mmCIF file of C-alpha atoms and ligand atoms in Angstrom:
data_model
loop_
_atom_site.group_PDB
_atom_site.id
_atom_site.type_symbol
_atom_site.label_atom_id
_atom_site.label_comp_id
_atom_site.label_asym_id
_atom_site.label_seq_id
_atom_site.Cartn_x
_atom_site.Cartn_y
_atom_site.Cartn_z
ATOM 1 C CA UNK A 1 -6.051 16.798 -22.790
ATOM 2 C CA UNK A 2 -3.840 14.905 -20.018
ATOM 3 C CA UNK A 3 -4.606 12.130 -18.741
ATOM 4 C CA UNK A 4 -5.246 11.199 -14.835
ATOM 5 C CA UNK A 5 -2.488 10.333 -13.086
ATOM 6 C CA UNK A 6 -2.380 7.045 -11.091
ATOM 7 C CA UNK A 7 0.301 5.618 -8.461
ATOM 8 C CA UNK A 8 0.753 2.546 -6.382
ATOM 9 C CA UNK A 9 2.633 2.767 -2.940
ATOM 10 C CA UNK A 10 3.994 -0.047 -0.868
ATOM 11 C CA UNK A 11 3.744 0.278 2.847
ATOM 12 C CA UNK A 12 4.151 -2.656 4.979
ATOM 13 C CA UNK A 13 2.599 -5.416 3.037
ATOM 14 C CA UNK A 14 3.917 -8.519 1.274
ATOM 15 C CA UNK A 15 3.930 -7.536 -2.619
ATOM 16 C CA UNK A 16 1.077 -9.744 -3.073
ATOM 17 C CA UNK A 17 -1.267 -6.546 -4.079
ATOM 18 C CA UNK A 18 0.913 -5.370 -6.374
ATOM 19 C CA UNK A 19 0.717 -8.751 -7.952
ATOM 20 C CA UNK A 20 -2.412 -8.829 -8.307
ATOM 21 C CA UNK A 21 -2.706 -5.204 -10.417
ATOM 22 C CA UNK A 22 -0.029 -7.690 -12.363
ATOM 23 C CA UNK A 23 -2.635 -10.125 -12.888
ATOM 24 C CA UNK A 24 -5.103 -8.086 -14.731
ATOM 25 C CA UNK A 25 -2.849 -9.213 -17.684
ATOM 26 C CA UNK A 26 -3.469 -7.834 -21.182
ATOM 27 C CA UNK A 27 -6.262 -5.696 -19.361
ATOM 28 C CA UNK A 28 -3.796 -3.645 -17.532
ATOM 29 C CA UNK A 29 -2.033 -2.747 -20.897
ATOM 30 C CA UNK A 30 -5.634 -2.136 -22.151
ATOM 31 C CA UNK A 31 -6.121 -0.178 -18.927
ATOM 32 C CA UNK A 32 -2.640 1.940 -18.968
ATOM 33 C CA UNK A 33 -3.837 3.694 -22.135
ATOM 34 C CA UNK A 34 -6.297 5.668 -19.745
ATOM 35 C CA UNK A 35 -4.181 7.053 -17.437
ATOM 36 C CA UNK A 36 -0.180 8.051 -16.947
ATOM 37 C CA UNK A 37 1.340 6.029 -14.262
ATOM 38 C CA UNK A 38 3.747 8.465 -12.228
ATOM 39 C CA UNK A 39 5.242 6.812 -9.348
ATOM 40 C CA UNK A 40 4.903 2.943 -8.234
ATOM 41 C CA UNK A 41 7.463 0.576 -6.815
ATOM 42 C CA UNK A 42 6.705 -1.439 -10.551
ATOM 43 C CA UNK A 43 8.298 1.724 -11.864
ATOM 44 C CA UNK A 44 11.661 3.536 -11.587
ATOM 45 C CA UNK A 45 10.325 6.994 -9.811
ATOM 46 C CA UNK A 46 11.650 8.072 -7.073
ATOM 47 C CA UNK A 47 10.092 11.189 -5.766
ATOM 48 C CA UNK A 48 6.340 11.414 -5.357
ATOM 49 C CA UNK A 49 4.962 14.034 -7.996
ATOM 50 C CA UNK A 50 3.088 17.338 -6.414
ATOM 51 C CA UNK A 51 0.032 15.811 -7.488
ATOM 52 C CA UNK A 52 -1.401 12.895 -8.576
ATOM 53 C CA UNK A 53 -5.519 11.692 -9.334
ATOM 54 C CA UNK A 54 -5.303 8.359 -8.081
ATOM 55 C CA UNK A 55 -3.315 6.373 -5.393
ATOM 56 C CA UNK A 56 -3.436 3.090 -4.667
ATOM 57 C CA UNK A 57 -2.708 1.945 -1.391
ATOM 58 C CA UNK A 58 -1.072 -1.476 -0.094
ATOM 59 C CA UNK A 59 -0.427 -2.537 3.247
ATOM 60 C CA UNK A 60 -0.246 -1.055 6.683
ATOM 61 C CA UNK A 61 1.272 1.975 8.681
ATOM 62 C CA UNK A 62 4.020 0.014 10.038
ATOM 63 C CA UNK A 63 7.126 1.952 10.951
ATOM 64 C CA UNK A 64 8.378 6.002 11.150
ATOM 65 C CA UNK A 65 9.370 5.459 7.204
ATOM 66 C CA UNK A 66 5.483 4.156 6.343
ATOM 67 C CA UNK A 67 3.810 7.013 8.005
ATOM 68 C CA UNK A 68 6.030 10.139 6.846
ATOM 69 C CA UNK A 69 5.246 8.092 3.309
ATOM 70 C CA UNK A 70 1.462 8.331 3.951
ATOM 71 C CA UNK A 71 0.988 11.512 4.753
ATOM 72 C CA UNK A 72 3.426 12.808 2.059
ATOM 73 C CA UNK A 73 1.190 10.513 -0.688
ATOM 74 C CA UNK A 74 -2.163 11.842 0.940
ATOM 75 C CA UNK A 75 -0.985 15.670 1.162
ATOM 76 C CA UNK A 76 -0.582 14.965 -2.856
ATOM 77 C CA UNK A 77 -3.204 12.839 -3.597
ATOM 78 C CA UNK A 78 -7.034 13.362 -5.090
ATOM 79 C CA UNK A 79 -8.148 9.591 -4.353
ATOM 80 C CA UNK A 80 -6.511 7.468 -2.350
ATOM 81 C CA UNK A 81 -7.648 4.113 -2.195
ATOM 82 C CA UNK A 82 -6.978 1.192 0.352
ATOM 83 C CA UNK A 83 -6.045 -1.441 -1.556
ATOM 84 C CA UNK A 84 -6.154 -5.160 0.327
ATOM 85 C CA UNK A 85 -6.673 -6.437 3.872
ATOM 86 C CA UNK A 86 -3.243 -4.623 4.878
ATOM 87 C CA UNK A 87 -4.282 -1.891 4.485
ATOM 88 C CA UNK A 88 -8.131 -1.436 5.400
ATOM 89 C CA UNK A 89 -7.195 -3.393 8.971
ATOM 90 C CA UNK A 90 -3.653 -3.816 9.101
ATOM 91 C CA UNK A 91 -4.113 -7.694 8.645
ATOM 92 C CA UNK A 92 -1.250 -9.535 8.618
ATOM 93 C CA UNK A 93 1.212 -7.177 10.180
ATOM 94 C CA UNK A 94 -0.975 -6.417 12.740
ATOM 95 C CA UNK A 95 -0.369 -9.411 14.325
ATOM 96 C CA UNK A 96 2.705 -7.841 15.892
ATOM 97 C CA UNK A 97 0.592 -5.232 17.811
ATOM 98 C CA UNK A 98 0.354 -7.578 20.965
ATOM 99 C CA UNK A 99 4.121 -7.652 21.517
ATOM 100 C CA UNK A 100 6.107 -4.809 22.918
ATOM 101 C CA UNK A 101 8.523 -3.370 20.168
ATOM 102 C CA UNK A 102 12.026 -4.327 22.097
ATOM 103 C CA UNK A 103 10.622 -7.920 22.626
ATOM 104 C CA UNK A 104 9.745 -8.131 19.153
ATOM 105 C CA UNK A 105 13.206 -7.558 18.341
ATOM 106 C CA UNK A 106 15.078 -9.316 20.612
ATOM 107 C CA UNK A 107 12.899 -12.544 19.330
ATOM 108 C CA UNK A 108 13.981 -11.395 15.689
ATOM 109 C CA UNK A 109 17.280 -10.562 15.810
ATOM 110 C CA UNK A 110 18.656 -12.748 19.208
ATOM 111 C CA UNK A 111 18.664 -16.088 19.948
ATOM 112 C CA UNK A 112 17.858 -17.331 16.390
ATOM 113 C CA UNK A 113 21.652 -19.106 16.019
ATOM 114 C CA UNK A 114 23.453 -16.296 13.788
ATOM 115 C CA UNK A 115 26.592 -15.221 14.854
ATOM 116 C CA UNK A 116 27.345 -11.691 16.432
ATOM 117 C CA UNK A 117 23.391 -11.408 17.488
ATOM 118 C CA UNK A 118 22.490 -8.061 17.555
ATOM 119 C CA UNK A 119 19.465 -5.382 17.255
ATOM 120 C CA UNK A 120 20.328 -3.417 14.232
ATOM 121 C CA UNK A 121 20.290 0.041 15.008
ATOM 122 C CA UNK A 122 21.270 1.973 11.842
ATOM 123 C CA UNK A 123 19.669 2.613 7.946
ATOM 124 C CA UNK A 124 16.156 0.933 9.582
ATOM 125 C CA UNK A 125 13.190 2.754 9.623
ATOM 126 C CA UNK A 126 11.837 2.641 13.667
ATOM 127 C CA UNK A 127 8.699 0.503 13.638
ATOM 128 C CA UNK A 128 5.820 2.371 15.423
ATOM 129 C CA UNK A 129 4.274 0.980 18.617
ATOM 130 C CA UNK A 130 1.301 -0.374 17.044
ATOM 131 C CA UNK A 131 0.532 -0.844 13.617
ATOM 132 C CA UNK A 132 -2.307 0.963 12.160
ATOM 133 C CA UNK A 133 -4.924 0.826 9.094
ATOM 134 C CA UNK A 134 -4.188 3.816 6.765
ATOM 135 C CA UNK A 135 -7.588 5.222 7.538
ATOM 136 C CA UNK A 136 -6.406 5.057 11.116
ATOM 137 C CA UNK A 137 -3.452 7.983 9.609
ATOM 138 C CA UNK A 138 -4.628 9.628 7.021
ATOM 139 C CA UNK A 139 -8.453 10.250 5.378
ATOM 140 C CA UNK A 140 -9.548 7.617 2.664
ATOM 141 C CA UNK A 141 -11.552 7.855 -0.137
ATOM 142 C CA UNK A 142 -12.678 4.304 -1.109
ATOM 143 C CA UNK A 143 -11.302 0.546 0.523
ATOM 144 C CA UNK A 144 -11.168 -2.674 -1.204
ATOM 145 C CA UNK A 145 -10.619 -5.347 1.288
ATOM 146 C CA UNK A 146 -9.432 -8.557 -0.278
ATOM 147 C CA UNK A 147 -6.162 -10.605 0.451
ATOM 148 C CA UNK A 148 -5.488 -9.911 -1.773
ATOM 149 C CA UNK A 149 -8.494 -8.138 -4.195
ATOM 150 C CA UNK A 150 -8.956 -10.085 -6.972
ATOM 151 C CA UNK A 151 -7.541 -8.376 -10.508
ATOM 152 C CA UNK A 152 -11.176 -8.531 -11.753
ATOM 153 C CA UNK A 153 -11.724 -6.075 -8.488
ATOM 154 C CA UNK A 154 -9.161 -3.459 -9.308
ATOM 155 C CA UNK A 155 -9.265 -3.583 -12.683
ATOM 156 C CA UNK A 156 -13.575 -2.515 -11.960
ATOM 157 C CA UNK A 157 -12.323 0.171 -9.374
ATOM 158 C CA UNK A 158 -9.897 1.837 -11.449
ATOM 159 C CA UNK A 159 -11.408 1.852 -14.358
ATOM 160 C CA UNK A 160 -14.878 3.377 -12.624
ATOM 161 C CA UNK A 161 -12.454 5.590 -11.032
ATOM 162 C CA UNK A 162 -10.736 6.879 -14.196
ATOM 163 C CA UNK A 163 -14.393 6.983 -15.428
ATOM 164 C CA UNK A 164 -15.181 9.823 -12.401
ATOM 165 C CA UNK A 165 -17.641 6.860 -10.628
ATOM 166 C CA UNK A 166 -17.118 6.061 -6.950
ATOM 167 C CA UNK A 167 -16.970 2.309 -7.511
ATOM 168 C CA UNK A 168 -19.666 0.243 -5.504
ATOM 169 C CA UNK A 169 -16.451 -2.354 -4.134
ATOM 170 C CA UNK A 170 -19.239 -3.950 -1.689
ATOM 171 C CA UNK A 171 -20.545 -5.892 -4.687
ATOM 172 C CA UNK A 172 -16.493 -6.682 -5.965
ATOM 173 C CA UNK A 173 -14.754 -8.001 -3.162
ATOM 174 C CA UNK A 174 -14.369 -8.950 0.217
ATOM 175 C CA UNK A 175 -12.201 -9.569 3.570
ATOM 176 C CA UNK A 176 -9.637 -11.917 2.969
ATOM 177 C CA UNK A 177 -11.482 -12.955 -0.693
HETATM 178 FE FE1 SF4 B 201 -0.244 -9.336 1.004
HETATM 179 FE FE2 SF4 B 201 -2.821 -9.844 1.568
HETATM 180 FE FE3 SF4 B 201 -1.579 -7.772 2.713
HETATM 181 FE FE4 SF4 B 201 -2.154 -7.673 0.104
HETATM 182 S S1 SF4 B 201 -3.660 -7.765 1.787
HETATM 183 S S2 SF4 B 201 -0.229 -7.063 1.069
HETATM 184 S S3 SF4 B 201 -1.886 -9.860 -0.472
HETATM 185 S S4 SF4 B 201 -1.067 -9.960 2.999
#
């Protein structure tokens, strides 16, 4: 029999997430033997398959680029999880949502010292007026707030995932734990 196919996606968040599926050490290899890992920025895939069991989920809907990416990964996806602050409330990012778009970029990219100050306007993904949750996109199945969740947190979800359990993450982990 196959086994269940996992993923990780990166949306607008800062890596730390993915580090912290890193930190779950020899447990990840121990892990890995369960499932078949199919597409993950720790891995050199570059399309996202037609289906896959499990998707986890870090950071927020941020620009055009993040949400053509999340609703592509949920159109595919059995459970999709919200993995870290990022992406259960848009956390960090989020902090952006106050300032108007141009502003925001004018403070970036003008007036900072570089020569030939400019906007960019080319190969950048637009960022969206405001930046949103995933839930706030597209449906999810189970969140795991944390900033980000522990390893001893995913390590629990996925495996009671890969198990066919709806992990009980209120007992794991917490905002900003
Ligand atoms: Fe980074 Fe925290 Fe956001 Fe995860 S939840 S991507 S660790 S800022």
């Amino acid at each position: 029999m196959s086994k269940p196919t996992l993923a990780t996606v990166w949306l607008d968040g800062c890596s730390g997430c993915h580090m912290s599926i890193l930190d779950m050490d020899e447990r990840l290899v121990e892990l890995s033997e369960q499932f078949e890992l199919v597409y993950s920025p720790l891995v050199d895939y570059k399309e996202f398959p037609a289906h896959v069991d499990i998707a986890l989920i870090e950071g927020s809907v941020s620009s055009d680029e993040d949400e053509h990416k999340i609703r592509q990964v949920r159109a595919h996806t059995g459970v999709l999880v919200s993995l870290g602050d990022c992406a259960v409330t848009g956390n960090v990012p989020s902090m952006r949502n106050p300032i108007p778009v141009p502003e925001l970029l004018d403070c970036v990219y003008k007036g900072n010292g570089l020569l030939q100050e400019q906007v960019p306007t080319t190969r950048l993904p637009s960022l969206l007026p405001r930046v949103r949750p995933v839930h706030e996109v597209v449906k999810v199945d189970v969140f795991v707030p944390g900033c980000p969740p522990s390893a001893d947190t995913i390590f629990t979800v996925v495996s009671e995932l890969l198990a066919g359990r709806v992990p009980d993450v209120a007992a794991l982990s917490r905002f900003g734990a």
